[in-house]
Amino acid sequence: MAKKSALQIAREAYSPKLPLGLQGNVSVKEGAPTQSVADQEEVKKLFPNTYGLPIVEFVAGEEKTYPQMNVGVILSGGQAPGGHNVICGIYDGIKRLNPDNKLYGFLLGPGGLVDHKYKELTGDIINEYRNTGGFDMIGSGRTKLELESQFESGIEIIRKLDIKALVIIGGDDSNTNACVLAEYYAAKNYGVQVIGCPKTIDGDLKNEQIETSFGFDTACKTYSEVIGNIQRDANSAKKYWHFIKLMGRSASHIALECALEVQPNICLISEEIQEKGQSLDDIVTYIAEAVSQRAANGDNFGTVLIPEGLIEFIPAVKRLIAELNDVLSSEKYLAASPADNVAWLLDGNLSADNTATLASLPSSFAAQLTGERDPHGNVQVSLIETEKLLSSMVATKLEQWKKEGKYSGKFSALHHFFGYEGRCAAPSNFDADYCYSLGVSASQLIANGKTGYMAIVKNTTRPASEWIAGGVPITMMLNMEKRNGRMKPVIRKALVDLDGAPFKAFAAMRETWKKETCYVYPGPIQYFGPSEVCDKTTETLRYEQQ
Ligand code: FBP
């Protein structure tokens, strides 16, 4: 048996807190019929069997008996702390309904359903994973469940295992696909329910109905702890500028939350940069000015938080990437097969604007941008080391200013990327409780015959006993968007709202943080101790729900 840490052993004994409505016998309170957030006619046409269903809430109810049933569960996409507790919640939830119920886990993501790879999740397995991070109980994967052939392959194993319902734990795309699958099985009368569950550390699966996606809380607390430690080091040695890139494929929620937690000198928000139409040079100048201003006060140190998706939100770079994707897959380029891509592109093979943008980039980054492409022929922006790109451009600008007599400080930069460190951390109390509640809610949605629903828990800034658990029809969150050249129904991705309270709170304080040293040191996630420390939610949620 694998050796366990003292904390792991102690956390096994933790009983996640549940909303009152899920603590005993449960009954369902149904609301009015719903509509999709936009494009109602198109969405309704595409989802005739699952459109317009009511939101449901679970409240204390009478004791009931439930027939035996089997349930399947899938983890989809990137890891997020608390995934195991969702599965534990489903397991405990269905066992409470009927001890003969069984839970099957499909292995390594949605591909496990298509390829019929699964295992029964027995009590012994479940107990090994209570309150642990990671997705290793059954593994995860990024296979997209979107083809009829996959749905049909899935139904074979579903029938073989006599599964009544499938729970798909994933992000916006996976839940969109869960909705499509629910509709398909309903239209075919296969008698199989499909339930979704909101996961992603990126925090971009949220809306009127979903207060937060699970994993965001733990991941941000993990990053904030380390950034806080770095800030204390910076403030002690007073000689380094730390450029810290933070995960979050597209939206800047993680960077914003960490900024609200640690009060860095600078935090870039991609959505704001896009809205202001800023150039790379604008961003570099902004950072260099802060470095110079702090140097004038004798502070040759600082921290800069950079969201992972930044590069794609800078309008000029976005335009450059779009043209590069076309040009680097063109026959002209393939025929030329140049030894030096950048030189070839700059030699009249790009539009004037994009030639200027490419020429302005440091050569190593121009090479990264024009080099390796993904299997679809797109530039791999995630491989671009934005933190190094920015610091080297800031260094060049400061050198220039030094020559012009405008700056006389010292600039020494260090680089960090925090992403994978936080995705499998042991869930905070919030994520442990939230995920377990989502799992129990999913079991209730199944028991009550729902399909095409996502399990939800609301009122999450209140103590867990006051949380409100239920389900929301996924069609309610859909709108039509262009994907790969075709209009498709999708759950709208939530980017940072520049009119929202979290961004406004940050914007109101950032000038002070930039000039002065206002660092906050959040320390590690706490599991034992006062509730105001151990059960604290994110600043994002606090501001949003205020
Ligand atoms: P999900 O959207 O699937 O939750 O994944 C989020 C994420 O962690 C992003 O923050 C990151 O850009 C990406 O996954 C990394 O993907 P991979 O695990 O394939 O390296």
XYZ file of C-alpha atoms and ligand atoms in Angstrom:
566
model
C 0.000 0.000 0.000
C 1.305 3.493 -0.872
C 2.702 5.452 2.071
C 0.447 8.269 3.238
C 1.439 11.585 4.759
C 0.224 12.509 8.236
C -2.044 15.149 6.678
C -3.518 12.625 4.227
C -4.369 10.288 7.091
C -5.930 13.087 9.125
C -7.918 14.387 6.130
C -9.425 10.942 5.477
C -11.437 11.498 8.622
C -12.824 14.861 7.480
C -16.601 14.823 6.930
C -17.480 17.352 4.253
C -20.168 19.806 5.304
C -23.483 19.546 3.444
C -26.292 22.049 2.839
C -29.298 21.455 5.112
C -31.369 20.445 2.084
C -29.114 17.444 1.444
C -28.510 16.321 5.002
C -31.541 14.052 5.486
C -34.393 12.932 3.279
C -34.639 15.103 0.236
C -37.501 16.389 -1.839
C -37.483 18.482 -4.991
C -38.817 22.005 -5.369
C -39.304 22.882 -9.043
C -39.240 26.413 -10.430
C -40.807 27.854 -13.567
C -39.816 26.741 -17.096
C -36.524 28.243 -18.270
C -35.109 29.765 -21.458
C -31.600 29.730 -22.883
C -29.511 32.866 -22.158
C -29.675 33.845 -25.846
C -30.698 32.493 -29.272
C -33.797 30.861 -27.744
C -35.372 29.701 -31.012
C -32.223 28.015 -32.362
C -31.365 26.352 -29.044
C -34.959 25.148 -28.571
C -34.938 23.595 -32.033
C -31.685 21.745 -31.329
C -32.808 20.477 -27.910
C -36.524 19.633 -28.238
C -36.413 17.088 -25.382
C -34.294 18.951 -22.846
C -35.145 22.607 -23.486
C -37.162 24.762 -21.092
C -36.952 22.468 -18.053
C -37.303 24.093 -14.611
C -34.503 24.862 -12.168
C -34.737 22.490 -9.218
C -33.828 22.939 -5.567
C -33.382 20.233 -2.950
C -35.141 20.744 0.360
C -35.719 18.568 3.425
C -38.429 15.995 2.639
C -40.135 12.734 3.523
C -38.492 9.338 3.598
C -38.879 7.492 0.279
C -37.733 4.190 -1.182
C -35.817 4.126 -4.455
C -35.363 1.197 -6.847
C -31.844 -0.154 -7.415
C -29.800 1.683 -10.069
C -26.259 1.879 -11.428
C -24.481 5.138 -12.217
C -21.402 5.931 -14.349
C -19.010 8.810 -13.785
C -16.434 10.498 -16.053
C -13.747 13.090 -15.247
C -13.125 15.302 -18.259
C -10.315 17.767 -19.042
C -7.718 19.336 -16.770
C -7.440 18.261 -13.151
C -9.089 20.407 -10.475
C -8.928 19.942 -6.689
C -12.051 18.275 -5.326
C -12.859 15.960 -8.239
C -12.527 12.919 -5.996
C -14.991 14.408 -3.530
C -17.589 14.814 -6.284
C -17.256 11.087 -6.918
C -17.402 10.346 -3.160
C -20.554 12.499 -2.948
C -22.176 10.603 -5.817
C -21.200 7.287 -4.216
C -22.500 8.162 -0.744
C -25.574 9.799 -2.290
C -26.625 6.763 -4.319
C -25.779 4.305 -1.529
C -28.022 6.283 0.829
C -30.847 5.997 -1.699
C -30.385 2.247 -1.995
C -27.401 0.275 -0.638
C -27.505 -2.009 -3.692
C -26.782 0.867 -6.074
C -23.441 0.655 -7.890
C -21.055 3.284 -9.231
C -18.800 2.727 -12.263
C -15.932 5.039 -13.160
C -14.980 5.343 -16.835
C -11.204 5.491 -17.156
C -9.049 8.333 -18.478
C -11.877 10.647 -19.409
C -14.693 10.460 -21.952
C -12.540 8.071 -24.021
C -13.220 5.436 -21.334
C -16.928 5.461 -22.202
C -16.267 5.196 -25.938
C -13.612 2.482 -25.543
C -15.451 0.649 -22.763
C -12.683 1.081 -20.157
C -14.152 1.229 -16.674
C -13.970 -0.014 -13.108
C -16.523 -0.446 -10.376
C -15.910 2.052 -7.597
C -16.380 0.090 -4.391
C -16.379 1.465 -0.846
C -12.711 0.538 -0.357
C -11.637 2.508 -3.413
C -13.803 5.481 -2.507
C -12.450 5.624 1.061
C -8.869 5.770 -0.244
C -9.634 9.028 -2.062
C -11.824 11.028 0.331
C -10.724 14.680 0.510
C -7.685 14.077 -1.702
C -6.511 16.128 -4.671
C -5.963 14.778 -8.155
C -8.072 12.787 -10.564
C -6.074 9.566 -10.215
C -8.991 7.495 -8.878
C -10.153 7.004 -12.488
C -7.967 9.437 -14.473
C -9.055 12.141 -16.872
C -8.725 12.896 -20.578
C -9.577 15.449 -23.233
C -11.474 13.279 -25.747
C -14.434 15.346 -26.921
C -17.741 13.459 -26.733
C -19.475 14.921 -29.760
C -19.932 12.284 -32.443
C -22.957 10.056 -32.888
C -20.618 7.074 -33.263
C -19.189 7.849 -29.778
C -22.695 8.167 -28.292
C -23.670 4.810 -29.822
C -20.486 3.140 -28.615
C -21.226 4.575 -25.163
C -24.725 3.173 -25.046
C -23.388 -0.371 -25.599
C -21.370 -0.329 -22.379
C -24.078 1.632 -20.565
C -26.521 -1.163 -21.389
C -24.053 -3.894 -20.520
C -23.505 -2.363 -17.073
C -27.206 -1.508 -16.719
C -26.337 2.130 -16.057
C -29.267 4.484 -15.492
C -27.317 7.729 -15.549
C -23.960 9.188 -16.426
C -22.316 12.088 -14.548
C -19.817 14.095 -16.602
C -17.530 16.251 -14.481
C -15.967 18.892 -16.729
C -15.626 22.461 -17.954
C -17.776 24.496 -20.355
C -17.095 22.285 -23.389
C -17.591 19.002 -21.528
C -20.865 20.230 -20.044
C -22.031 21.425 -23.464
C -21.267 17.927 -24.733
C -23.090 16.425 -21.724
C -26.132 18.429 -22.807
C -25.858 17.191 -26.404
C -25.516 13.612 -25.149
C -28.531 14.001 -22.830
C -30.598 15.271 -25.753
C -29.400 12.456 -28.032
C -30.230 9.693 -25.524
C -33.588 11.343 -24.764
C -34.443 11.674 -28.467
C -33.556 8.007 -29.024
C -35.569 6.989 -25.966
C -32.594 5.097 -24.576
C -33.710 5.781 -21.010
C -30.285 7.054 -19.921
C -29.918 10.298 -17.997
C -26.897 12.589 -18.302
C -25.884 15.031 -15.561
C -23.046 17.595 -15.661
C -20.899 19.039 -12.922
C -18.969 22.383 -13.067
C -15.206 21.825 -12.897
C -12.187 23.949 -13.834
C -9.494 25.789 -11.939
C -9.760 28.506 -14.620
C -12.954 29.810 -13.004
C -14.505 30.593 -16.387
C -17.509 28.284 -16.005
C -19.776 30.573 -14.024
C -22.942 32.532 -14.669
C -26.235 33.497 -13.036
C -26.698 29.879 -11.949
C -23.166 28.675 -11.239
C -21.408 30.749 -8.590
C -18.013 29.156 -9.164
C -16.445 26.122 -10.755
C -14.806 23.738 -8.337
C -11.033 23.727 -7.969
C -10.686 27.494 -8.472
C -10.640 28.069 -4.713
C -7.845 25.577 -3.935
C -5.747 26.368 -7.000
C -5.816 30.118 -6.319
C -5.035 29.598 -2.632
C -2.085 27.390 -3.567
C -0.703 29.961 -6.018
C -1.366 32.825 -3.584
C 0.577 31.042 -0.857
C 3.645 30.723 -3.100
C 3.340 34.239 -4.530
C 3.075 35.549 -0.963
C 6.282 33.687 -0.088
C 8.008 35.137 -3.148
C 6.842 38.613 -2.167
C 8.268 38.188 1.299
C 11.551 37.099 -0.269
C 11.477 40.065 -2.648
C 10.793 42.422 0.238
C 13.641 40.864 2.248
C 16.371 40.819 -0.423
C 15.060 43.890 -2.260
C 16.905 43.025 -5.466
C 14.613 41.053 -7.779
C 11.579 41.696 -9.920
C 9.549 38.479 -10.121
C 7.572 37.876 -13.312
C 4.949 35.265 -12.452
C 2.766 33.646 -15.105
C -0.419 32.030 -13.805
C -2.446 29.276 -15.426
C -5.869 29.875 -16.929
C -5.987 29.114 -20.616
C -7.959 32.173 -21.605
C -9.705 34.172 -18.864
C -7.705 36.064 -16.199
C -9.792 35.006 -13.184
C -6.882 33.192 -11.516
C -4.513 36.158 -11.893
C -7.194 38.548 -10.601
C -8.041 36.369 -7.599
C -4.355 35.975 -6.702
C -3.904 39.751 -7.025
C -6.788 40.353 -4.623
C -5.185 37.862 -2.220
C -1.559 39.025 -2.327
C -1.628 42.672 -3.487
C 1.270 42.468 -5.970
C 2.885 45.536 -7.544
C 1.381 44.739 -10.932
C -1.241 42.335 -12.242
C -2.126 42.319 -15.940
C -5.709 41.497 -16.874
C -5.997 40.222 -20.449
C -9.622 41.270 -20.840
C -8.749 44.884 -19.967
C -5.778 44.908 -22.341
C -8.051 43.702 -25.132
C -10.731 46.252 -24.324
C -8.210 49.100 -24.296
C -6.649 47.808 -27.512
C -3.202 47.936 -25.893
C -0.048 46.920 -27.721
C 2.803 44.847 -26.373
C 4.798 48.068 -26.139
C 2.032 49.714 -24.056
C 2.223 46.828 -21.578
C 6.025 46.889 -21.477
C 6.011 50.662 -20.941
C 3.469 50.302 -18.118
C 5.678 47.772 -16.317
C 8.900 49.703 -17.020
C 7.359 52.881 -15.605
C 6.440 51.061 -12.425
C 9.969 49.627 -12.160
C 11.419 53.103 -12.691
C 9.065 54.753 -10.207
C 9.846 52.162 -7.523
C 13.577 52.468 -8.275
C 13.322 56.209 -7.676
C 12.048 55.345 -4.159
C 14.966 52.949 -3.687
C 12.841 49.837 -4.312
C 14.536 47.790 -7.006
C 12.154 44.883 -6.531
C 8.590 43.917 -7.234
C 6.094 41.354 -8.488
C 4.205 41.162 -11.769
C 1.337 38.681 -12.224
C 0.692 37.646 -15.832
C -2.302 35.596 -16.961
C -1.408 32.604 -19.139
C -3.687 33.696 -21.988
C -2.364 37.266 -22.209
C -0.641 37.032 -25.573
C -3.886 36.189 -27.400
C -5.656 39.231 -25.942
C -3.150 41.752 -27.272
C -4.961 42.832 -30.451
C -1.815 43.236 -32.602
C -0.396 39.859 -31.507
C -3.792 38.235 -32.026
C -3.853 39.558 -35.598
C -0.287 38.383 -36.137
C -1.105 34.880 -34.855
C -4.171 34.690 -37.117
C -2.077 35.535 -40.190
C 0.751 33.232 -39.118
C -1.731 30.338 -38.842
C -2.713 30.931 -42.479
C 0.690 31.731 -43.934
C 2.563 28.905 -42.203
C 0.151 26.355 -43.641
C 0.095 27.884 -47.158
C 1.498 26.153 -50.233
C 3.850 29.084 -50.758
C 5.444 28.506 -47.348
C 5.544 24.733 -47.754
C 7.208 25.083 -51.163
C 9.748 27.579 -49.803
C 10.395 25.481 -46.658
C 12.748 28.199 -45.323
C 15.524 27.430 -42.850
C 14.761 30.679 -41.042
C 10.993 31.192 -40.709
C 11.235 34.663 -39.218
C 13.553 36.019 -41.916
C 11.321 34.515 -44.631
C 8.144 35.988 -43.091
C 9.727 39.417 -42.720
C 10.798 39.311 -46.357
C 7.462 40.513 -47.749
C 5.409 37.439 -46.789
C 3.219 39.116 -44.155
C 0.982 42.179 -44.204
C 2.734 45.448 -43.305
C 1.167 45.674 -39.806
C 2.022 42.112 -38.897
C 5.540 42.481 -40.315
C 6.028 45.419 -37.952
C 4.654 43.451 -34.972
C 6.851 40.430 -35.697
C 9.922 42.613 -36.215
C 9.318 44.305 -32.843
C 9.526 41.006 -30.915
C 12.781 39.752 -29.389
C 14.221 37.204 -31.829
C 13.826 34.163 -29.554
C 10.104 34.895 -29.116
C 9.576 35.613 -32.785
C 11.096 32.165 -33.364
C 8.759 30.558 -30.730
C 5.765 32.196 -32.378
C 6.666 31.020 -35.856
C 7.952 27.591 -34.848
C 6.169 24.505 -33.562
C 2.491 24.300 -34.410
C -0.220 22.012 -33.016
C -1.809 19.164 -35.025
C -4.409 21.623 -36.412
C -1.637 23.861 -37.767
C -2.116 26.589 -35.128
C 0.650 28.429 -33.313
C 0.980 26.981 -29.804
C 0.541 30.119 -27.736
C 0.727 28.204 -24.462
C 4.381 27.436 -25.237
C 5.258 31.123 -25.400
C 7.051 32.141 -22.238
C 5.196 35.434 -21.796
C 6.868 36.118 -18.458
C 10.314 36.019 -20.110
C 9.117 37.937 -23.160
C 7.843 40.791 -20.999
C 10.843 40.955 -18.671
C 13.326 40.979 -21.549
C 11.389 43.750 -23.300
C 11.193 45.712 -20.024
C 14.985 45.281 -19.593
C 15.584 46.628 -23.117
C 13.349 49.610 -22.483
C 15.030 50.403 -19.159
C 18.461 50.229 -20.814
C 17.233 52.755 -23.344
C 15.869 55.024 -20.598
C 19.161 54.701 -18.723
C 21.037 55.962 -21.794
C 18.578 58.845 -22.013
C 19.125 59.623 -18.335
C 15.508 58.848 -17.436
C 16.211 55.837 -15.191
C 19.018 54.971 -12.851
C 17.890 51.861 -10.968
C 18.905 48.190 -11.079
C 16.682 45.650 -12.797
C 17.166 41.956 -12.237
C 14.293 39.645 -13.185
C 13.331 36.119 -12.087
C 10.636 34.024 -13.758
C 7.986 31.622 -12.529
C 5.050 29.743 -13.984
C 2.438 28.412 -11.568
C -0.151 26.055 -12.989
C 0.268 22.344 -12.451
C 1.328 22.979 -8.820
C -2.242 23.948 -7.978
C -4.357 21.632 -10.090
C -4.048 18.565 -7.877
C -3.534 20.140 -4.466
C -5.527 18.627 -1.598
C -8.881 20.439 -1.748
C -9.451 23.305 0.661
C -12.389 22.865 3.027
C -14.425 24.943 0.582
C -13.674 22.690 -2.383
C -13.985 19.518 -0.280
C -17.454 20.608 0.944
C -18.578 22.150 -2.355
C -17.547 19.131 -4.430
C -19.078 16.622 -2.047
C -22.335 18.625 -2.133
C -22.230 18.711 -5.942
C -21.831 14.917 -5.963
C -24.768 14.372 -3.595
C -26.848 16.833 -5.688
C -26.001 14.838 -8.816
C -27.223 11.644 -7.121
C -30.501 13.396 -6.264
C -30.939 14.698 -9.808
C -30.557 11.128 -11.033
C -32.930 9.706 -8.418
C -35.510 12.285 -9.463
C -35.320 11.335 -13.137
C -33.582 14.511 -14.375
C -31.463 14.618 -17.514
C -29.594 17.442 -19.234
C -29.068 19.111 -15.849
C -25.958 20.398 -14.151
C -25.619 19.889 -10.394
C -25.299 23.252 -8.646
C -24.792 24.662 -5.178
C -25.576 28.300 -4.444
C -25.219 30.776 -1.577
C -21.617 29.643 -1.208
C -20.338 32.649 0.720
C -22.608 31.605 3.609
C -21.813 28.703 5.963
C -22.229 25.344 4.187
C -25.411 24.491 6.093
C -27.055 27.517 4.396
C -25.939 26.526 0.887
C -28.715 25.779 -1.574
C -28.265 22.638 -3.648
C -30.126 21.753 -6.803
C -29.840 21.489 -10.538
C -30.061 23.756 -13.550
C -31.016 22.664 -17.077
C -27.863 23.008 -19.170
C -29.881 24.350 -22.106
C -30.531 27.431 -19.965
C -26.809 28.303 -20.191
C -26.469 27.802 -23.950
C -26.061 30.346 -26.723
C -24.981 29.992 -30.344
C -21.309 30.714 -31.151
C -19.089 30.184 -34.170
C -16.708 27.269 -33.612
C -14.457 26.006 -36.408
C -16.461 28.038 -38.894
C -19.878 26.658 -37.828
C -22.543 28.021 -35.480
C -22.825 25.709 -32.470
C -24.747 25.696 -29.186
C -22.225 26.233 -26.377
C -22.080 27.339 -22.768
C -20.812 30.915 -22.777
C -17.291 31.151 -21.317
C -17.117 33.723 -18.531
C -14.224 36.132 -19.001
C -13.310 38.698 -16.328
C -16.123 41.244 -16.209
C -14.533 44.691 -16.239
C -17.721 46.095 -14.695
C -17.781 43.383 -12.041
C -16.996 43.973 -8.369
C -13.750 41.896 -8.213
C -12.111 43.814 -11.078
C -13.367 47.155 -9.772
C -11.951 46.424 -6.316
C -8.597 45.569 -7.902
C -8.634 48.633 -10.170
C -9.354 50.889 -7.202
C -6.259 49.687 -5.342
C -3.682 48.860 -7.995
C -2.041 52.300 -8.222
C -1.188 52.165 -4.522
C 0.055 48.569 -4.796
C 2.261 49.575 -7.728
C 4.044 52.420 -5.939
C 4.084 51.163 -2.392
C 4.845 47.722 -0.998
C 1.456 46.475 0.228
C 2.117 42.749 0.012
C -0.187 40.301 1.765
C 1.170 36.869 2.725
C -1.807 34.461 2.752
C 0.181 31.401 3.919
C -0.793 27.794 3.200
C -4.317 26.402 3.030
C -5.425 25.524 6.553
C -7.529 22.495 7.397
C -7.560 22.644 11.188
C -8.321 25.797 13.112
C -10.803 28.651 13.204
C -13.520 28.654 10.551
C -12.654 32.182 9.357
C -9.256 30.772 8.324
C -10.174 27.248 7.205
C -13.490 27.909 5.447
C -12.663 31.248 3.812
C -13.885 31.467 0.217
C -12.169 33.355 -2.595
C -12.077 37.148 -2.764
C -13.714 36.836 -6.189
C -16.761 35.105 -4.703
C -16.856 37.502 -1.781
C -16.936 40.559 -4.042
C -19.340 38.977 -6.524
C -21.843 37.913 -3.884
C -21.582 41.069 -1.773
P -9.854 22.616 -18.094
O -10.408 23.794 -18.827
O -10.067 21.348 -18.787
O -10.328 22.584 -16.673
O -8.262 22.788 -17.992
C -7.712 23.972 -17.577
C -6.219 24.017 -17.678
O -5.627 23.686 -16.443
C -5.774 25.400 -18.152
O -5.653 26.295 -17.093
C -4.488 25.105 -18.859
O -4.207 26.057 -19.850
C -4.745 23.768 -19.473
O -5.706 23.133 -18.659
C -3.520 22.914 -19.567
O -3.836 21.758 -20.258
P -3.024 20.394 -20.183
O -3.415 19.741 -18.908
O -3.512 19.628 -21.347
O -1.566 20.727 -20.193
